Short mmCIF file of C-alpha atoms in Angstrom, two decimals:
data_model
loop_
_atom_site.label_atom_id
_atom_site.label_comp_id
_atom_site.label_asym_id
_atom_site.label_seq_id
_atom_site.Cartn_x
_atom_site.Cartn_y
_atom_site.Cartn_z
CA MET D 1 -20.75 -81.08 -51.27
CA THR D 2 -22.87 -78.61 -52.00
CA SER D 3 -21.26 -75.29 -53.81
CA PRO D 4 -21.89 -72.18 -52.14
CA PHE D 5 -25.18 -70.17 -53.38
CA PRO D 6 -24.23 -66.91 -55.09
CA ARG D 7 -23.74 -63.94 -52.98
CA THR D 8 -23.80 -60.18 -52.95
CA THR D 9 -22.92 -57.11 -50.61
CA VAL D 10 -25.17 -54.87 -48.96
CA GLY D 11 -24.08 -52.34 -46.73
CA GLY D 12 -20.64 -54.15 -46.36
CA VAL D 13 -22.53 -57.29 -45.50
CA SER D 14 -22.20 -60.71 -47.42
CA LEU D 15 -25.65 -61.72 -48.06
CA SER D 16 -27.18 -64.89 -50.05
CA ARG D 17 -28.67 -63.75 -53.46
CA MET D 18 -31.66 -65.87 -52.30
CA LEU D 19 -33.51 -64.66 -49.36
CA VAL D 20 -36.07 -66.85 -47.38
CA GLY D 21 -39.32 -65.28 -47.18
CA THR D 22 -41.80 -65.93 -44.59
CA ASN D 23 -45.19 -65.28 -46.03
CA TRP D 24 -45.78 -68.98 -46.38
CA MET D 25 -44.36 -69.93 -42.91
CA LEU D 26 -46.44 -67.22 -41.33
CA GLY D 27 -49.75 -67.43 -43.00
CA TYR D 28 -50.15 -64.45 -45.25
CA SER D 29 -50.76 -66.23 -48.49
CA HIS D 30 -52.52 -63.39 -50.45
CA THR D 31 -54.71 -66.31 -51.82
CA SER D 32 -57.17 -66.92 -49.35
CA THR D 33 -58.25 -67.49 -45.75
CA ALA D 34 -58.40 -71.19 -46.18
CA ALA D 35 -54.49 -71.01 -47.33
CA ASP D 36 -53.71 -68.75 -44.63
CA THR D 37 -55.17 -71.29 -42.45
CA LEU D 38 -53.42 -74.38 -43.63
CA ILE D 39 -49.90 -72.27 -43.44
CA ARG D 40 -50.44 -71.67 -39.87
CA GLU D 41 -51.34 -75.14 -38.83
CA ARG D 42 -48.47 -76.73 -41.07
CA ASN D 43 -45.87 -74.23 -39.68
CA ALA D 44 -47.62 -73.94 -36.04
CA ARG D 45 -44.30 -74.76 -34.04
CA PRO D 46 -40.56 -73.04 -34.13
CA GLU D 47 -39.77 -76.91 -34.78
CA ASP D 48 -41.67 -76.73 -38.30
CA MET D 49 -40.02 -73.59 -39.33
CA ALA D 50 -36.68 -74.52 -38.30
CA VAL D 51 -36.56 -77.67 -40.80
CA ILE D 52 -37.56 -75.17 -43.72
CA LEU D 53 -34.47 -72.84 -42.64
CA GLU D 54 -32.07 -75.71 -41.98
CA THR D 55 -32.46 -76.91 -45.48
CA PHE D 56 -32.03 -73.25 -46.69
CA LEU D 57 -28.71 -72.96 -44.43
CA ALA D 58 -27.45 -76.08 -45.84
CA GLU D 59 -27.72 -74.80 -49.73
CA GLY D 60 -26.08 -71.68 -48.56
CA VAL D 61 -28.90 -69.42 -48.45
CA ASP D 62 -28.66 -67.71 -44.94
CA THR D 63 -30.57 -64.44 -44.87
CA VAL D 64 -34.29 -64.27 -43.80
CA MET D 65 -36.51 -61.62 -44.33
CA GLY D 66 -39.75 -60.77 -42.37
CA LEU D 67 -41.79 -59.04 -39.89
CA PHE D 68 -40.33 -60.22 -36.52
CA HIS D 69 -42.63 -58.33 -34.30
CA GLY D 70 -45.74 -60.57 -33.01
CA ASN D 71 -44.35 -63.53 -34.79
CA GLN D 72 -42.24 -65.24 -31.88
CA VAL D 73 -42.36 -68.54 -33.73
CA LEU D 74 -40.32 -67.21 -36.25
CA VAL D 75 -38.03 -65.66 -33.97
CA ASP D 76 -37.72 -68.99 -32.09
CA ALA D 77 -37.51 -70.88 -35.06
CA MET D 78 -34.37 -68.68 -36.39
CA LYS D 79 -32.54 -69.47 -33.14
CA MET D 80 -33.38 -73.14 -33.48
CA ALA D 81 -32.12 -73.75 -36.79
CA GLU D 82 -28.81 -71.76 -35.81
CA ASP D 83 -28.42 -74.21 -32.90
CA ARG D 84 -28.97 -77.25 -34.82
CA THR D 85 -26.93 -76.05 -37.73
CA GLY D 86 -23.86 -73.85 -36.22
CA MET D 87 -24.80 -71.61 -39.06
CA ALA D 88 -25.49 -67.70 -38.67
CA ILE D 89 -28.84 -66.31 -40.18
CA ILE D 90 -28.63 -62.97 -41.20
CA ARG D 91 -32.17 -61.12 -40.24
CA VAL D 92 -34.07 -58.66 -42.49
CA ASP D 93 -36.53 -57.31 -40.18
CA THR D 94 -39.74 -55.16 -41.98
CA PRO D 95 -41.28 -53.71 -38.76
CA VAL D 96 -44.36 -51.81 -39.08
CA LEU D 97 -43.84 -48.01 -37.66
CA ASN D 98 -45.98 -45.50 -36.27
CA VAL D 99 -44.92 -42.57 -38.14
CA ASP D 100 -47.52 -40.06 -37.01
CA ASP D 101 -46.10 -36.62 -36.57
CA THR D 102 -46.16 -36.39 -32.74
CA PRO D 103 -43.87 -37.12 -29.73
CA ASN D 104 -45.54 -40.19 -28.78
CA ALA D 105 -45.55 -41.69 -31.91
CA ARG D 106 -41.95 -41.37 -32.42
CA ARG D 107 -41.23 -43.00 -29.16
CA GLU D 108 -43.27 -45.63 -30.20
CA ALA D 109 -41.61 -46.12 -33.41
CA GLU D 110 -38.30 -46.05 -31.86
CA GLU D 111 -39.23 -48.89 -29.59
CA THR D 112 -40.54 -50.95 -32.25
CA ILE D 113 -36.93 -50.08 -33.79
CA ARG D 114 -35.47 -51.05 -30.70
CA GLU D 115 -37.04 -54.29 -30.56
CA SER D 116 -35.87 -55.12 -33.91
CA ALA D 117 -32.28 -54.72 -32.60
CA ARG D 118 -33.18 -57.18 -29.76
CA ASN D 119 -34.48 -59.73 -32.06
CA GLY D 120 -31.01 -59.84 -33.86
CA ALA D 121 -31.71 -57.93 -37.14
CA VAL D 122 -28.71 -56.87 -39.02
CA PHE D 123 -31.20 -54.97 -41.70
CA CYS D 124 -34.09 -52.76 -40.64
CA LEU D 125 -36.60 -52.06 -43.24
CA PRO D 126 -39.59 -50.12 -42.38
CA HIS D 127 -42.79 -51.99 -43.62
CA HIS D 128 -44.04 -50.34 -47.04
CA SER D 129 -47.36 -49.51 -45.17
CA SER D 130 -45.48 -47.38 -42.94
CA GLY D 131 -42.95 -45.72 -45.36
CA GLU D 132 -45.39 -45.47 -48.23
CA GLN D 133 -47.72 -42.81 -45.69
CA LEU D 134 -44.85 -40.33 -45.90
CA VAL D 135 -44.36 -40.28 -49.77
CA ASN D 136 -45.13 -36.91 -51.12
CA LYS D 137 -45.19 -37.21 -55.00
CA ASN D 138 -45.69 -33.82 -55.33
CA ALA D 139 -42.13 -32.80 -53.86
CA GLN D 140 -40.89 -36.23 -54.60
CA THR D 141 -39.49 -36.75 -51.24
CA ILE D 142 -40.05 -39.08 -48.24
CA THR D 143 -41.19 -36.96 -45.30
CA ARG D 144 -39.31 -37.39 -41.89
CA LEU D 145 -37.80 -40.80 -43.41
CA PRO D 146 -34.27 -40.00 -42.38
CA ASP D 147 -35.41 -39.45 -38.79
CA TYR D 148 -36.42 -43.24 -38.73
CA LEU D 149 -33.34 -44.15 -40.62
CA ALA D 150 -31.03 -42.52 -38.04
CA MET D 151 -33.12 -44.45 -35.52
CA ILE D 152 -32.25 -47.69 -37.08
CA ARG D 153 -28.47 -46.64 -37.47
CA ALA D 154 -28.49 -45.45 -33.72
CA HIS D 155 -29.65 -48.94 -32.56
CA GLY D 156 -26.73 -50.59 -34.77
CA MET D 157 -28.43 -51.82 -37.59
CA ILE D 158 -28.37 -51.14 -41.41
CA PRO D 159 -31.11 -49.23 -42.92
CA GLY D 160 -32.97 -49.82 -45.80
CA LEU D 161 -36.40 -49.12 -47.67
CA SER D 162 -39.21 -51.51 -48.06
CA ALA D 163 -41.41 -50.42 -51.02
CA HIS D 164 -44.58 -51.12 -52.97
CA MET D 165 -44.41 -47.97 -54.58
CA PRO D 166 -41.72 -47.93 -57.01
CA GLU D 167 -41.45 -44.02 -56.68
CA MET D 168 -39.80 -44.63 -53.32
CA LEU D 169 -36.49 -46.56 -54.70
CA VAL D 170 -36.66 -43.34 -57.33
CA TYR D 171 -37.15 -40.49 -54.74
CA ALA D 172 -34.53 -42.25 -52.24
CA ASP D 173 -31.71 -42.20 -54.64
CA GLN D 174 -32.61 -38.56 -55.79
CA ASN D 175 -32.69 -37.10 -52.13
CA GLY D 176 -29.61 -39.34 -51.21
CA TYR D 177 -31.10 -41.10 -48.27
CA ASP D 178 -29.22 -43.06 -45.70
CA VAL D 179 -30.72 -46.64 -46.99
CA GLU D 180 -28.46 -49.33 -48.15
CA THR D 181 -30.99 -51.52 -50.02
CA TYR D 182 -34.59 -51.61 -51.13
CA ILE D 183 -37.52 -54.10 -51.23
CA GLN D 184 -39.37 -53.72 -54.01
CA ILE D 185 -42.31 -56.38 -55.73
CA TYR D 186 -41.00 -57.95 -58.99
CA ASN D 187 -42.82 -60.81 -60.87
CA SER D 188 -43.53 -61.95 -64.44
CA ALA D 189 -47.16 -61.83 -63.99
CA GLY D 190 -47.38 -58.06 -62.71
CA PHE D 191 -48.96 -59.20 -59.24
CA LEU D 192 -49.52 -56.30 -56.77
CA MET D 193 -47.03 -54.14 -58.83
CA GLN D 194 -48.36 -50.90 -59.55
CA VAL D 195 -46.81 -49.89 -62.60
CA GLU D 196 -45.75 -52.49 -65.69
CA VAL D 197 -43.15 -54.93 -65.15
CA GLU D 198 -40.99 -53.25 -67.63
CA TYR D 199 -40.97 -50.26 -65.60
CA ILE D 200 -40.16 -51.85 -62.72
CA HIS D 201 -37.29 -53.85 -64.24
CA SER D 202 -35.76 -50.32 -65.26
CA VAL D 203 -36.29 -48.95 -61.65
CA ILE D 204 -34.60 -51.86 -60.26
CA TRP D 205 -31.56 -51.57 -62.78
CA ALA D 206 -31.34 -47.56 -62.05
CA ALA D 207 -31.73 -48.09 -58.42
CA ARG D 208 -28.15 -46.89 -56.50
CA LYS D 209 -28.39 -49.92 -53.86
CA PRO D 210 -28.84 -53.45 -54.10
CA VAL D 211 -32.59 -54.32 -54.41
CA MET D 212 -34.37 -57.14 -52.55
CA THR D 213 -37.15 -58.47 -55.02
CA ILE D 214 -40.37 -59.97 -53.32
CA LYS D 215 -43.00 -62.21 -54.43
CA PRO D 216 -41.34 -63.71 -57.37
CA MET D 217 -43.95 -66.70 -57.83
CA ALA D 218 -46.74 -64.23 -57.16
CA ALA D 219 -47.82 -65.74 -54.28
CA GLY D 220 -48.28 -68.94 -55.95
CA ARG D 221 -49.74 -67.65 -59.14
CA LEU D 222 -46.82 -68.91 -61.17
CA SER D 223 -44.69 -72.26 -60.76
CA PRO D 224 -41.14 -71.92 -59.26
CA PHE D 225 -39.70 -72.65 -62.51
CA VAL D 226 -41.13 -69.99 -64.31
CA GLY D 227 -41.31 -67.19 -61.08
CA LEU D 228 -37.46 -67.89 -60.06
CA THR D 229 -35.76 -68.21 -63.82
CA PHE D 230 -37.51 -64.90 -64.77
CA SER D 231 -36.61 -63.12 -61.61
CA PHE D 232 -33.00 -64.39 -61.37
CA THR D 233 -32.14 -64.21 -65.23
CA THR D 234 -33.38 -60.24 -65.37
CA VAL D 235 -32.16 -58.57 -62.10
CA ARG D 236 -28.55 -57.56 -61.79
CA ASP D 237 -25.78 -59.66 -59.82
CA CYS D 238 -25.84 -57.44 -57.05
CA ASP D 239 -29.77 -57.92 -56.55
CA MET D 240 -31.38 -60.44 -54.65
CA VAL D 241 -34.88 -62.58 -54.96
CA THR D 242 -37.09 -63.23 -51.77
CA VAL D 243 -38.32 -66.89 -52.02
CA GLY D 244 -41.27 -68.31 -49.88
CA CYS D 245 -42.27 -71.76 -49.32
CA LEU D 246 -44.26 -74.02 -47.23
CA THR D 247 -42.17 -77.23 -46.53
CA ALA D 248 -38.57 -78.05 -46.71
CA THR D 249 -39.01 -80.11 -49.90
CA GLU D 250 -40.09 -77.07 -51.53
CA ALA D 251 -37.12 -75.03 -50.27
CA ALA D 252 -34.70 -77.50 -51.75
CA GLN D 253 -36.51 -77.34 -55.24
CA ASP D 254 -36.60 -73.61 -55.11
CA VAL D 255 -32.74 -73.53 -54.37
CA GLU D 256 -32.00 -75.79 -57.40
CA ILE D 257 -34.19 -73.95 -59.75
CA ALA D 258 -32.53 -70.90 -58.97
CA ARG D 259 -29.21 -72.34 -59.22
CA ALA D 260 -30.10 -73.65 -62.49
CA ALA D 261 -31.15 -70.01 -63.84
CA LEU D 262 -27.87 -68.62 -62.72
CA GLU D 263 -25.89 -71.25 -64.51
CA ARG D 264 -27.93 -71.48 -67.28
CA ARG D 265 -28.89 -74.76 -67.52
CA PRO D 266 -32.24 -76.84 -66.62
CA PRO D 267 -32.82 -77.68 -63.21
CA LEU D 268 -32.38 -81.31 -62.22
CA LEU D 269 -36.02 -81.88 -60.54
CA ALA D 270 -38.11 -85.38 -60.79
CA GLY D 271 -41.30 -84.59 -63.11
CA ARG D 272 -44.43 -83.75 -61.43
CA ALA D 273 -47.46 -86.06 -60.80
CA SER D 274 -49.39 -86.92 -63.70
CA PRO D 275 -52.17 -89.68 -64.09
CA HIS D 276 -51.18 -90.38 -67.53
CA ALA D 277 -47.62 -89.16 -68.19
CA THR D 278 -46.88 -89.06 -72.19
CA ALA D 279 -43.69 -89.22 -74.18
CA ILE D 280 -43.27 -85.03 -73.47
CA MET D 281 -43.88 -85.40 -69.80
CA PRO D 282 -40.69 -87.33 -68.45
CA GLN D 283 -40.89 -88.37 -64.77
CA ALA D 284 -37.52 -87.30 -64.26
CA ARG D 285 -35.31 -84.54 -65.52
#
């Protein structure tokens, strides 16, 4: 029987330290339109995504991060995976909010947050593209962020902060904003990171709340072994690593690589295909 995947606690909720990312199920490849199309064709139906989610659930990885609004196939796939396995998925929604400073925009933002709750989100972290519009680097504040965090609490969800800008984590801590976790890009390639890897590492270790790191494999630019080993061995025990994949087989292999990194052992994987394997390229490991 597979041992439980290591867990952490965020806002009083137990989460797997590996989170299921959804870009490589929904078609956000960060690579090309051809890759986006391949992903959407491969995982066009809830049944296709559910098989991937069931693989993660069988390994004790029960937390899914994604943009649920406009992605009904993902919402349906999570429900299907739960029904098939009898296991619950912890949903982390990253909705895009209208953060204009008008009454109509605030009503629209609250309705979007209400939809997150209807979709079963336990955590609601406004998408980085929304929150970063509110950052005031001069004052080191995130203007009106408390308004949206209060809306999230009012609708029964746990608030967090999604960020590409590392300053957002720093300002949230400095100002005592009501956030229980953060999303932050972190990978050894520096992909999409706004400053050096070493600086983001310092920001994560200084954060007052657990951090959900994303893009560990730099959207396919790093192999799973390199990306996951780096991320899991350089974050804190309370932090998480979000992993996206295209197939159930990839999901199983990513979990094994992550377990191996945490247990400080080599992963038990078959060797990659090669037209002419040599003595230093074993077929199985």
